mmCIF file of C-alpha atoms in Angstrom:
data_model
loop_
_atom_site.group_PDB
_atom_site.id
_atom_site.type_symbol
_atom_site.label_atom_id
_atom_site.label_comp_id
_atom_site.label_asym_id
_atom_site.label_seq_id
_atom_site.Cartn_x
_atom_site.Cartn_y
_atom_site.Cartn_z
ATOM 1 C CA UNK A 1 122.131 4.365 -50.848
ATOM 2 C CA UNK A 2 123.264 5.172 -54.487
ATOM 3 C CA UNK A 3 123.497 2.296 -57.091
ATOM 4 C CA UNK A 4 127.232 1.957 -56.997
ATOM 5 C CA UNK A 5 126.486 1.065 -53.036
ATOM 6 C CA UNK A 6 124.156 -1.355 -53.850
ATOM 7 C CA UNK A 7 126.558 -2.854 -56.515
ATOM 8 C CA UNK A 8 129.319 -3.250 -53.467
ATOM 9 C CA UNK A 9 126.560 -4.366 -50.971
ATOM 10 C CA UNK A 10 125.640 -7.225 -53.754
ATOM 11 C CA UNK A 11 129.136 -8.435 -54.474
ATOM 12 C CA UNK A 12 129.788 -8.700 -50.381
ATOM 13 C CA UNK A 13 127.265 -10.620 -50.517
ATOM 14 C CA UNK A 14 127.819 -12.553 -53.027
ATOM 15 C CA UNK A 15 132.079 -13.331 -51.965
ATOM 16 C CA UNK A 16 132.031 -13.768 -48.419
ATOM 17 C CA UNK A 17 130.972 -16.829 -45.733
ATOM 18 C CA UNK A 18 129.029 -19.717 -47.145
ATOM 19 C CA UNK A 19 127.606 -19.266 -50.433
ATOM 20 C CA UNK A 20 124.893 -21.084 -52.182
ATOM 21 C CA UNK A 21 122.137 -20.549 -54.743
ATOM 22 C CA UNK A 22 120.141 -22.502 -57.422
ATOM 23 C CA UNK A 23 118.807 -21.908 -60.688
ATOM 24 C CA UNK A 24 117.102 -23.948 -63.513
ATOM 25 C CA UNK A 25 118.479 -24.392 -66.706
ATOM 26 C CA UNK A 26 115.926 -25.258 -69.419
ATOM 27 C CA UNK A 27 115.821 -27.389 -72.549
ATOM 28 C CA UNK A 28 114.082 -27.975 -75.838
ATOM 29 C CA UNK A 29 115.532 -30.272 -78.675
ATOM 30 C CA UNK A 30 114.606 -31.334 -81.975
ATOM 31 C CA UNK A 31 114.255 -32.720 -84.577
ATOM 32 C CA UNK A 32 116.365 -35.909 -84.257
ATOM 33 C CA UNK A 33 116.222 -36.084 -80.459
ATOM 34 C CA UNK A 34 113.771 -34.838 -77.473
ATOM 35 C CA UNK A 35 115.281 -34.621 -74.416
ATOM 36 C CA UNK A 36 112.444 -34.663 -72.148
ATOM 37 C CA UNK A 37 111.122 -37.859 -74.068
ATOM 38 C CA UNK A 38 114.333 -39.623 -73.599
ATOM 39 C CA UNK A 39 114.626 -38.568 -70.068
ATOM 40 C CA UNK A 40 110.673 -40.272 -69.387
ATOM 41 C CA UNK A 41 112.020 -43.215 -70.862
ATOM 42 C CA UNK A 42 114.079 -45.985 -68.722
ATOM 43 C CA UNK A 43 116.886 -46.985 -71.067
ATOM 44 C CA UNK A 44 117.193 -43.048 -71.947
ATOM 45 C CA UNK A 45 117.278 -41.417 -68.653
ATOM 46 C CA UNK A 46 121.046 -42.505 -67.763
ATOM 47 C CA UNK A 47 122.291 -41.230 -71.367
ATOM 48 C CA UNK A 48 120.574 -37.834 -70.361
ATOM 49 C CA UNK A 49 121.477 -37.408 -67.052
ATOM 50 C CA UNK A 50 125.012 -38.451 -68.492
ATOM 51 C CA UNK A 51 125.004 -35.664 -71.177
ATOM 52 C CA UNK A 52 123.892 -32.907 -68.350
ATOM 53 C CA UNK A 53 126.455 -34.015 -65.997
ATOM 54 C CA UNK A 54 129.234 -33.336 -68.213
ATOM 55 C CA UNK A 55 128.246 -30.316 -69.557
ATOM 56 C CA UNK A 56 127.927 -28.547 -66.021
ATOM 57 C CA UNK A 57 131.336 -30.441 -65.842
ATOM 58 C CA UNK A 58 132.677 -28.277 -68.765
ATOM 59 C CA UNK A 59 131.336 -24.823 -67.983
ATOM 60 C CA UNK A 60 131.513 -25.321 -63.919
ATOM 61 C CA UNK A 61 135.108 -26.475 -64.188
ATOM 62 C CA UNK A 62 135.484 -29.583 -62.567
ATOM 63 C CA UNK A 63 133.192 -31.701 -60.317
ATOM 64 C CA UNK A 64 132.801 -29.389 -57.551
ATOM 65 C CA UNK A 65 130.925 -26.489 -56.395
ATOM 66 C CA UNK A 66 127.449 -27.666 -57.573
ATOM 67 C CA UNK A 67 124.996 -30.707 -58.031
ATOM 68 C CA UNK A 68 121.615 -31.256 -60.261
ATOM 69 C CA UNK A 69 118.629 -31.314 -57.498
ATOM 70 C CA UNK A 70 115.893 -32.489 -59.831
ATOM 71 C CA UNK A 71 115.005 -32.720 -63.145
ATOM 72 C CA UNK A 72 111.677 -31.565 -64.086
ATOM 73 C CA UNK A 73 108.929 -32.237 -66.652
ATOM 74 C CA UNK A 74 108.439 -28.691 -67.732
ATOM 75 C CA UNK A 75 106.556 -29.870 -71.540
ATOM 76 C CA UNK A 76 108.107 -29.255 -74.233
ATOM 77 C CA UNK A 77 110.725 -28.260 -71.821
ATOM 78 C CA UNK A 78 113.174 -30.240 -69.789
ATOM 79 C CA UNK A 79 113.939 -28.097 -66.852
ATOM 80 C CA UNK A 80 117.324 -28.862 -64.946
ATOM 81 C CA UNK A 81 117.235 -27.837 -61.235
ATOM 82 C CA UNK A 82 120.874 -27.367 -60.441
ATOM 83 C CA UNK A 83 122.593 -25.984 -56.884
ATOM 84 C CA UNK A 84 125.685 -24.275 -56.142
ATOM 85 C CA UNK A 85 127.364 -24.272 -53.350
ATOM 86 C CA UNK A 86 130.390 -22.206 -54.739
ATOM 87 C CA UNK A 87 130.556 -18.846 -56.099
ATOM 88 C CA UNK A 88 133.729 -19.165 -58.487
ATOM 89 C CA UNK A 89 131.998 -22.204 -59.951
ATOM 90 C CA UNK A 90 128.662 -20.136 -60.162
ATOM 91 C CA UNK A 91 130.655 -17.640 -62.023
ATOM 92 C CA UNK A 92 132.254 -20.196 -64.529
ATOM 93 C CA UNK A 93 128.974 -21.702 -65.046
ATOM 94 C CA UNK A 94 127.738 -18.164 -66.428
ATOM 95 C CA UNK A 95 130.643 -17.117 -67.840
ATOM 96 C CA UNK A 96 130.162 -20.405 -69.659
ATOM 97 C CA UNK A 97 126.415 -19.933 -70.394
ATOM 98 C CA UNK A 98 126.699 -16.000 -71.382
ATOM 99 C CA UNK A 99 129.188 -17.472 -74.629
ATOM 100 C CA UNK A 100 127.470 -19.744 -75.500
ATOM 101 C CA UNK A 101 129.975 -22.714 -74.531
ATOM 102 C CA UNK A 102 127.220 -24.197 -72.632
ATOM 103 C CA UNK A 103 124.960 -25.057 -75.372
ATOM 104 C CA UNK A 104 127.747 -25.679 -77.448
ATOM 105 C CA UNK A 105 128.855 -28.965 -75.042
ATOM 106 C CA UNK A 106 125.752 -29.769 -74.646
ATOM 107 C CA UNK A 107 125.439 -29.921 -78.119
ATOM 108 C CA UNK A 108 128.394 -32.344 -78.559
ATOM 109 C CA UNK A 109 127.831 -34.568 -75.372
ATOM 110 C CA UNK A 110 124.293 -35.274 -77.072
ATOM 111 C CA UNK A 111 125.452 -35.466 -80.483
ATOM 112 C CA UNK A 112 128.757 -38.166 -79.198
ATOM 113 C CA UNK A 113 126.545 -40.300 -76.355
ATOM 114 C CA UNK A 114 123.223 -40.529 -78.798
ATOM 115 C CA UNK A 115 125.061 -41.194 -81.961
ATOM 116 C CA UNK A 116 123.260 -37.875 -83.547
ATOM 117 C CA UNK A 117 124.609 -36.231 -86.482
ATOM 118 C CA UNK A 118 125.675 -32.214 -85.433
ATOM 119 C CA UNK A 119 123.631 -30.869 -88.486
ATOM 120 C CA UNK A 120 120.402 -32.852 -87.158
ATOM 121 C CA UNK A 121 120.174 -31.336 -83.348
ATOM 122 C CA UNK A 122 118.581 -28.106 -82.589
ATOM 123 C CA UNK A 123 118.799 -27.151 -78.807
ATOM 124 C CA UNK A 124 117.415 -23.962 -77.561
ATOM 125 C CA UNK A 125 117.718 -23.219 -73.963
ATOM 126 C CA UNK A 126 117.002 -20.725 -70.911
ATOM 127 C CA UNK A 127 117.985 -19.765 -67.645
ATOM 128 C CA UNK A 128 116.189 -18.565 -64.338
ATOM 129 C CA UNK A 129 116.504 -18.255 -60.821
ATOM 130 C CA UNK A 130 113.128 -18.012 -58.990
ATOM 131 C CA UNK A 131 111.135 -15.348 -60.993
ATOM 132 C CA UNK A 132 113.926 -13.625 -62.875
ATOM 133 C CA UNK A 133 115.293 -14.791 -66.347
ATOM 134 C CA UNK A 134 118.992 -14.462 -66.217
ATOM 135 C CA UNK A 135 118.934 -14.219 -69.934
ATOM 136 C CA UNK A 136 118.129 -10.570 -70.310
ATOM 137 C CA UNK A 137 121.016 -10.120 -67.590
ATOM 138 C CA UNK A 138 123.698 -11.984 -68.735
ATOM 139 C CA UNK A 139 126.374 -8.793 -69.486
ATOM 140 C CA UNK A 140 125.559 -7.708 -65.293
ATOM 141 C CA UNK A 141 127.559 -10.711 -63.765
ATOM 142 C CA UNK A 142 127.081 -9.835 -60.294
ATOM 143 C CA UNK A 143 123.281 -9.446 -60.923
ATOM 144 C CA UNK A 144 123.013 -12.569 -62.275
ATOM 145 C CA UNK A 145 124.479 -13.973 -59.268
ATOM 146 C CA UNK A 146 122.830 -12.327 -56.424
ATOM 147 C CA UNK A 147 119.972 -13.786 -58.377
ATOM 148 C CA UNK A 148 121.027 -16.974 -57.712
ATOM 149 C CA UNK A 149 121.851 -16.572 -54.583
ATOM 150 C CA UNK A 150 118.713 -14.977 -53.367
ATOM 151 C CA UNK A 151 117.089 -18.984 -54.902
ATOM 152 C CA UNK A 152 117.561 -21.028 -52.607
ATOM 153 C CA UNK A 153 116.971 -24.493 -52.845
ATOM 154 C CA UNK A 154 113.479 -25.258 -51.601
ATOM 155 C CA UNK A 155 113.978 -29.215 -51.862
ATOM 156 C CA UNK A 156 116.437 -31.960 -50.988
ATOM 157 C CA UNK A 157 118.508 -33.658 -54.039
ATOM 158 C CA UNK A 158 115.720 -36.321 -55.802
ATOM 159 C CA UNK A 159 116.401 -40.069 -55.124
ATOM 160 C CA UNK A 160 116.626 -40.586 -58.825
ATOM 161 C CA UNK A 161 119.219 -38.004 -59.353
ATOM 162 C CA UNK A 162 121.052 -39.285 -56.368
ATOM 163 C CA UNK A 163 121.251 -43.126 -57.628
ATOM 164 C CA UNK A 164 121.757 -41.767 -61.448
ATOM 165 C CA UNK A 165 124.751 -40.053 -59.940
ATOM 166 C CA UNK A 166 126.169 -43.140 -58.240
ATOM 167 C CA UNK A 167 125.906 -45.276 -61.481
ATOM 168 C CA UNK A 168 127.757 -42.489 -63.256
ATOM 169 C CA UNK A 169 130.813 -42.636 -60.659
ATOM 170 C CA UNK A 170 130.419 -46.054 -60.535
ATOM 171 C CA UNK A 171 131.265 -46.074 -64.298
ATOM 172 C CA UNK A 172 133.509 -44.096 -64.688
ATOM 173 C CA UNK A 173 135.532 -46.932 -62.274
ATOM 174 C CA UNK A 174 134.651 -49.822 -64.195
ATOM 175 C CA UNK A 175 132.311 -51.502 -61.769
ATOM 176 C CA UNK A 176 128.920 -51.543 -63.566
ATOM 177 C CA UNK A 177 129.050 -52.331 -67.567
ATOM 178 C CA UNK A 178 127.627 -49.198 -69.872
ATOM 179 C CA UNK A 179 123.618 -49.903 -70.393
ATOM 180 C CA UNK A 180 122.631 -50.913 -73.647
ATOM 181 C CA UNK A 181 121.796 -47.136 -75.300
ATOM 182 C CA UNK A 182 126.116 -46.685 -74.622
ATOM 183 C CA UNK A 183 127.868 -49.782 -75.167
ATOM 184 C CA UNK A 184 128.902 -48.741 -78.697
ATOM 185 C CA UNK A 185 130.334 -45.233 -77.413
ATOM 186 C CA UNK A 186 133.756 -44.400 -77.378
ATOM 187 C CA UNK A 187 135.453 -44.129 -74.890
ATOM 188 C CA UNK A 188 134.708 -40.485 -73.007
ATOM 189 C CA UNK A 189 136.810 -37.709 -74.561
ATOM 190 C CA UNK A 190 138.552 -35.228 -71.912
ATOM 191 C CA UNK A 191 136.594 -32.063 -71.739
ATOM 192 C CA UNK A 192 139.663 -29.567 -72.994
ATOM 193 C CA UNK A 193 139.603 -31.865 -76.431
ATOM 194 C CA UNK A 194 137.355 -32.694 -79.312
ATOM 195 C CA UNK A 195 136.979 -36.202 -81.373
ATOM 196 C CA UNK A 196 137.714 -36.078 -85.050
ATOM 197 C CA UNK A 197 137.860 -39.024 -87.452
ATOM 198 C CA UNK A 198 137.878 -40.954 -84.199
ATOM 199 C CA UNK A 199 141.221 -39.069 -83.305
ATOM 200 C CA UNK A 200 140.891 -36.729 -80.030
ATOM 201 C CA UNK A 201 142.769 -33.229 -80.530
ATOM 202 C CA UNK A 202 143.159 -30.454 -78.237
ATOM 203 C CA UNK A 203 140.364 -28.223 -78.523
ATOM 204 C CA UNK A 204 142.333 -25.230 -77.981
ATOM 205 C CA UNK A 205 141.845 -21.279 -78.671
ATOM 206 C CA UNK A 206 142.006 -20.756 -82.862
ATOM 207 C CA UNK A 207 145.712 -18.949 -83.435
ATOM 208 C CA UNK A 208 146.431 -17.036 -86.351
ATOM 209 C CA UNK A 209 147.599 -20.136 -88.508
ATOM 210 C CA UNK A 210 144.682 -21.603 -88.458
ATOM 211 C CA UNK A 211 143.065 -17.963 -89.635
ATOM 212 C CA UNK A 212 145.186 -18.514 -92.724
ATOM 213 C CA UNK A 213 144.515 -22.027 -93.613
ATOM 214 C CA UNK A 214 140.917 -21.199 -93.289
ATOM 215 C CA UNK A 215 140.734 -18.231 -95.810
ATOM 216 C CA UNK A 216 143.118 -20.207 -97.680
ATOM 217 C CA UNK A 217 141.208 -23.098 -98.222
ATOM 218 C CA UNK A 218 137.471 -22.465 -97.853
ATOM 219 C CA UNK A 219 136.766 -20.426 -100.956
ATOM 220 C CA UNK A 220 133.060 -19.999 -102.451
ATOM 221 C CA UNK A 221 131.920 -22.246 -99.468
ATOM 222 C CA UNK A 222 132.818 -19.762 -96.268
ATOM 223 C CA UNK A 223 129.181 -19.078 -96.173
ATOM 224 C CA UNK A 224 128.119 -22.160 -95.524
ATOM 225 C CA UNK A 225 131.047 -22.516 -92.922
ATOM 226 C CA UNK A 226 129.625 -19.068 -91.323
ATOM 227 C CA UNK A 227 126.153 -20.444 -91.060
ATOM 228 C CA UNK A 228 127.317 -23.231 -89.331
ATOM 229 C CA UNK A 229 129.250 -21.151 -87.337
ATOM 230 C CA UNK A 230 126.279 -18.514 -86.582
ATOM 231 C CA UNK A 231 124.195 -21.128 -84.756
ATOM 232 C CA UNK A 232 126.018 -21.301 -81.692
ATOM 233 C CA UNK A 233 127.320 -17.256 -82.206
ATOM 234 C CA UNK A 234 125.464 -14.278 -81.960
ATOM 235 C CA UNK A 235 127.745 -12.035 -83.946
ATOM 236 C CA UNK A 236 127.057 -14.476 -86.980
ATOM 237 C CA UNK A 237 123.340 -14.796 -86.896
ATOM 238 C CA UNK A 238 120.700 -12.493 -89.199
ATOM 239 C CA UNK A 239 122.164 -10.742 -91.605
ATOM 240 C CA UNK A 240 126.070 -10.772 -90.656
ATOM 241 C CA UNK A 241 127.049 -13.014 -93.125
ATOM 242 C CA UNK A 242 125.921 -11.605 -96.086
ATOM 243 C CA UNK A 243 126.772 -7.869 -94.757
ATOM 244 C CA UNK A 244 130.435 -9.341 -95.073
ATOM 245 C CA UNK A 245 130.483 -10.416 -98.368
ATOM 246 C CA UNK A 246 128.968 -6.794 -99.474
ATOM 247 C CA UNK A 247 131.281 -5.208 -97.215
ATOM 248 C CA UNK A 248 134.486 -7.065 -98.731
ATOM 249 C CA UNK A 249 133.533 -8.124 -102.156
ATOM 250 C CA UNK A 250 135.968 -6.192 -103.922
ATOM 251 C CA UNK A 251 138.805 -8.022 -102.101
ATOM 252 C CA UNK A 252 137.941 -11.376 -102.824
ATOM 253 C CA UNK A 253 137.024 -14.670 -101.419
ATOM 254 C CA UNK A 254 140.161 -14.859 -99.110
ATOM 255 C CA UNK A 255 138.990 -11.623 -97.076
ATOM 256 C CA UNK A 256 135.627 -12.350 -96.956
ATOM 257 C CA UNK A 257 136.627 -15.213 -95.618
ATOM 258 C CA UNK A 258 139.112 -14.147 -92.963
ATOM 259 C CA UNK A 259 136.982 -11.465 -92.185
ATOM 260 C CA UNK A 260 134.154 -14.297 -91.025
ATOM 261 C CA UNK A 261 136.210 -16.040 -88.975
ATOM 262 C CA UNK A 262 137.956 -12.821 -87.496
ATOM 263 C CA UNK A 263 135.002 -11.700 -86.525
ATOM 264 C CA UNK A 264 134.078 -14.691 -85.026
ATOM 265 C CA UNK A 265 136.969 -14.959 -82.583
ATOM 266 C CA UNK A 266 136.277 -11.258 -81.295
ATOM 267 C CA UNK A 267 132.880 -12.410 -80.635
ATOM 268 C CA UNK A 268 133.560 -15.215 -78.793
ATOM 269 C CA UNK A 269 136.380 -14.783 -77.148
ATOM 270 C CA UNK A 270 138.216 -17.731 -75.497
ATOM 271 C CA UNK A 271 135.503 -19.470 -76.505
ATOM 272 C CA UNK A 272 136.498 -19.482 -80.167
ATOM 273 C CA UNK A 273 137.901 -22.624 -80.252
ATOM 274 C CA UNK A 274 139.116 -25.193 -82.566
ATOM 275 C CA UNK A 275 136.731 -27.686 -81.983
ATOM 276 C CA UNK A 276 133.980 -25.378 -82.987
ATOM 277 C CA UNK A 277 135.816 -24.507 -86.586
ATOM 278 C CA UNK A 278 136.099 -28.645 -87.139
ATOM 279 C CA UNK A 279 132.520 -29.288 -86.343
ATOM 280 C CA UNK A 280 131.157 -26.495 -88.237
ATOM 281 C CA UNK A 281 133.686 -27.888 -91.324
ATOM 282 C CA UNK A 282 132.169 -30.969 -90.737
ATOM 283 C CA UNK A 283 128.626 -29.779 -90.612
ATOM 284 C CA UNK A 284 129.249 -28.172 -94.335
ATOM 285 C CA UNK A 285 130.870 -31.063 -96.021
ATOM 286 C CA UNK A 286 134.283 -30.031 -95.586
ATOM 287 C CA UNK A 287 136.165 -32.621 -94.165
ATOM 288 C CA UNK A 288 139.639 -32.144 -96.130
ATOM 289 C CA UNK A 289 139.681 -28.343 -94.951
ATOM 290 C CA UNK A 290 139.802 -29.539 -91.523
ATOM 291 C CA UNK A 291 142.488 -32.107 -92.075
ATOM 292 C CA UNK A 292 144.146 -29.555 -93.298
ATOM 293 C CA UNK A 293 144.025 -27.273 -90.314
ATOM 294 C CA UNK A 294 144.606 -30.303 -87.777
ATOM 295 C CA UNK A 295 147.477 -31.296 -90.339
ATOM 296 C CA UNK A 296 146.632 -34.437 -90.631
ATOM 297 C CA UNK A 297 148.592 -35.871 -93.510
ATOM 298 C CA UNK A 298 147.048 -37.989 -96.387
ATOM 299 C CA UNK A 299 146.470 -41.767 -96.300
ATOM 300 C CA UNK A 300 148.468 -44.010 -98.719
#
């Protein structure tokens, strides 16, 4: 059997009859928050288990088609046992990971439900499924999967999990007040949107007026904006930035900066997304930039 058989052989395998796998996502934060601290500790655990749920919410695409197992004390590490029971939300899920949009909600669920301060939260993270490290295979989709699939789940969902889960949906219908850590939050912001001056907006995909404004507005300070930027994107990080200035210094601060954010949106795709250009605004002390984009006018 050749390799393109084997390729075939995996994704039959992978598409038809019943279809389930796990992996384990892991996680390390810092400075201004530990996960894996919070999660030991009683009035913490809900707010973490909240901030997980809703990012597999995000980058699985709804509710269905998975569910966390077990969360496990993996020190420094907080390791996030997670089944699926549906291929096409597998798929989103790396899809989702492979961009970067995972860490980048999980970013901003922490950051809204702990009252954290973007520029103060680190997160690192990595992905496996048994023995194999679905990070150094993120670009072979169907490898990544069969992965997966080939991990099955060796335990039964953990009591915890199970009654952390019913206080979420139990929540979200109003019959159980918010413990103590969330009754200041606002209330939860729809996952295709973003919260800005306490306004929600529609995080959608960055068009080409918003390219404009940017290079536009941002002048000496689109390197800043591109650090910001570079945490969460590949194309961005090392030396990117200031290859872009050499590159376009002769035309000027507007090019160099609509190069940046050009680039930027090739990288990422669909997941260059408005949201991500507010927060990194944000995160350089450029708040009237981004009310500019967003149009929001002036106060009297």
């Amino acid at each position: 059997m050749d390799i393109m058989d084997e390729k075939k052989m995996v994704a039959l395998s992978v598409e038809v009859g019943p279809w389930t796998g796990c992996a384990v996502l892991f996680l390390r934060s810092c400075p201004a928050v530990n996960l894996l601290s919070l999660y030991k500790d009683q009035q913490g655990k809900f707010s973490v288990f909240k901030v997980l749920k809703l990012t597999l919410t995000d980058s699985a695409g709804g509710l269905e088609g998975y569910e966390i197992l077990k969360l496990h004390d993996a020190d420094p590490l907080l390791g996030v046992e997670v089944k699926f029971v549906d291929v096409a939300a597998c798929r989103r899920f790396l899809q989702s990971y492979g961009s970067g949009a995972v860490q980048q909600s999980l970013s901003q669920h922490t950051c809204r439900l702990l009252h954290i301060p973007q520029q103060e939260l680190a997160l690192e993270t990595q992905l496996k499924a048994g023995t194999h490290t679905l990070d150094f295979c993120l670009d072979d989709l169907e490898l990544c999967l069969q992965h997966i699939h080939q991990s099955q789940p060796e335990r039964l969902r953990d009591d915890e999990i199970a009654e952390l889960d019913q206080q979420l949906q139990s929540q979200a219908l109003g019959h159980i007040p918010q413990p103590p850590t969330l009754t200041q939050e606002e209330p939860p912001v729809p996952s295709n949107c973003f919260l800005f001056q306490k306004r929600v907006f529609e995080d959608r995909m960055l068009a080409a007026g918003d390219l404009q404004r940017f290079s536009n507005g941002v002048g000496r300070d689109w390197r800043k904006v591109g650090r910001a930027l570079g945490k969460n994107c590949r194309a961005l990080k090392g030396p990117a930035i200031d290859n872009l200035a050499y590159e376009y210094e002769r035309e000027g601060l507007y090019e160099q900066a609509y190069q940046l954010l050009s680039r930027f949106i090739q990288a990422e795709g669909r997941a260059a997304r408005l949201g991500r250009l507010v927060r990194a605004l944000e995160d350089s002390k450029l708040t009237s930039l981004a009310e500019n984009i967003l149009d929001i006018q002036p106060r009297d």
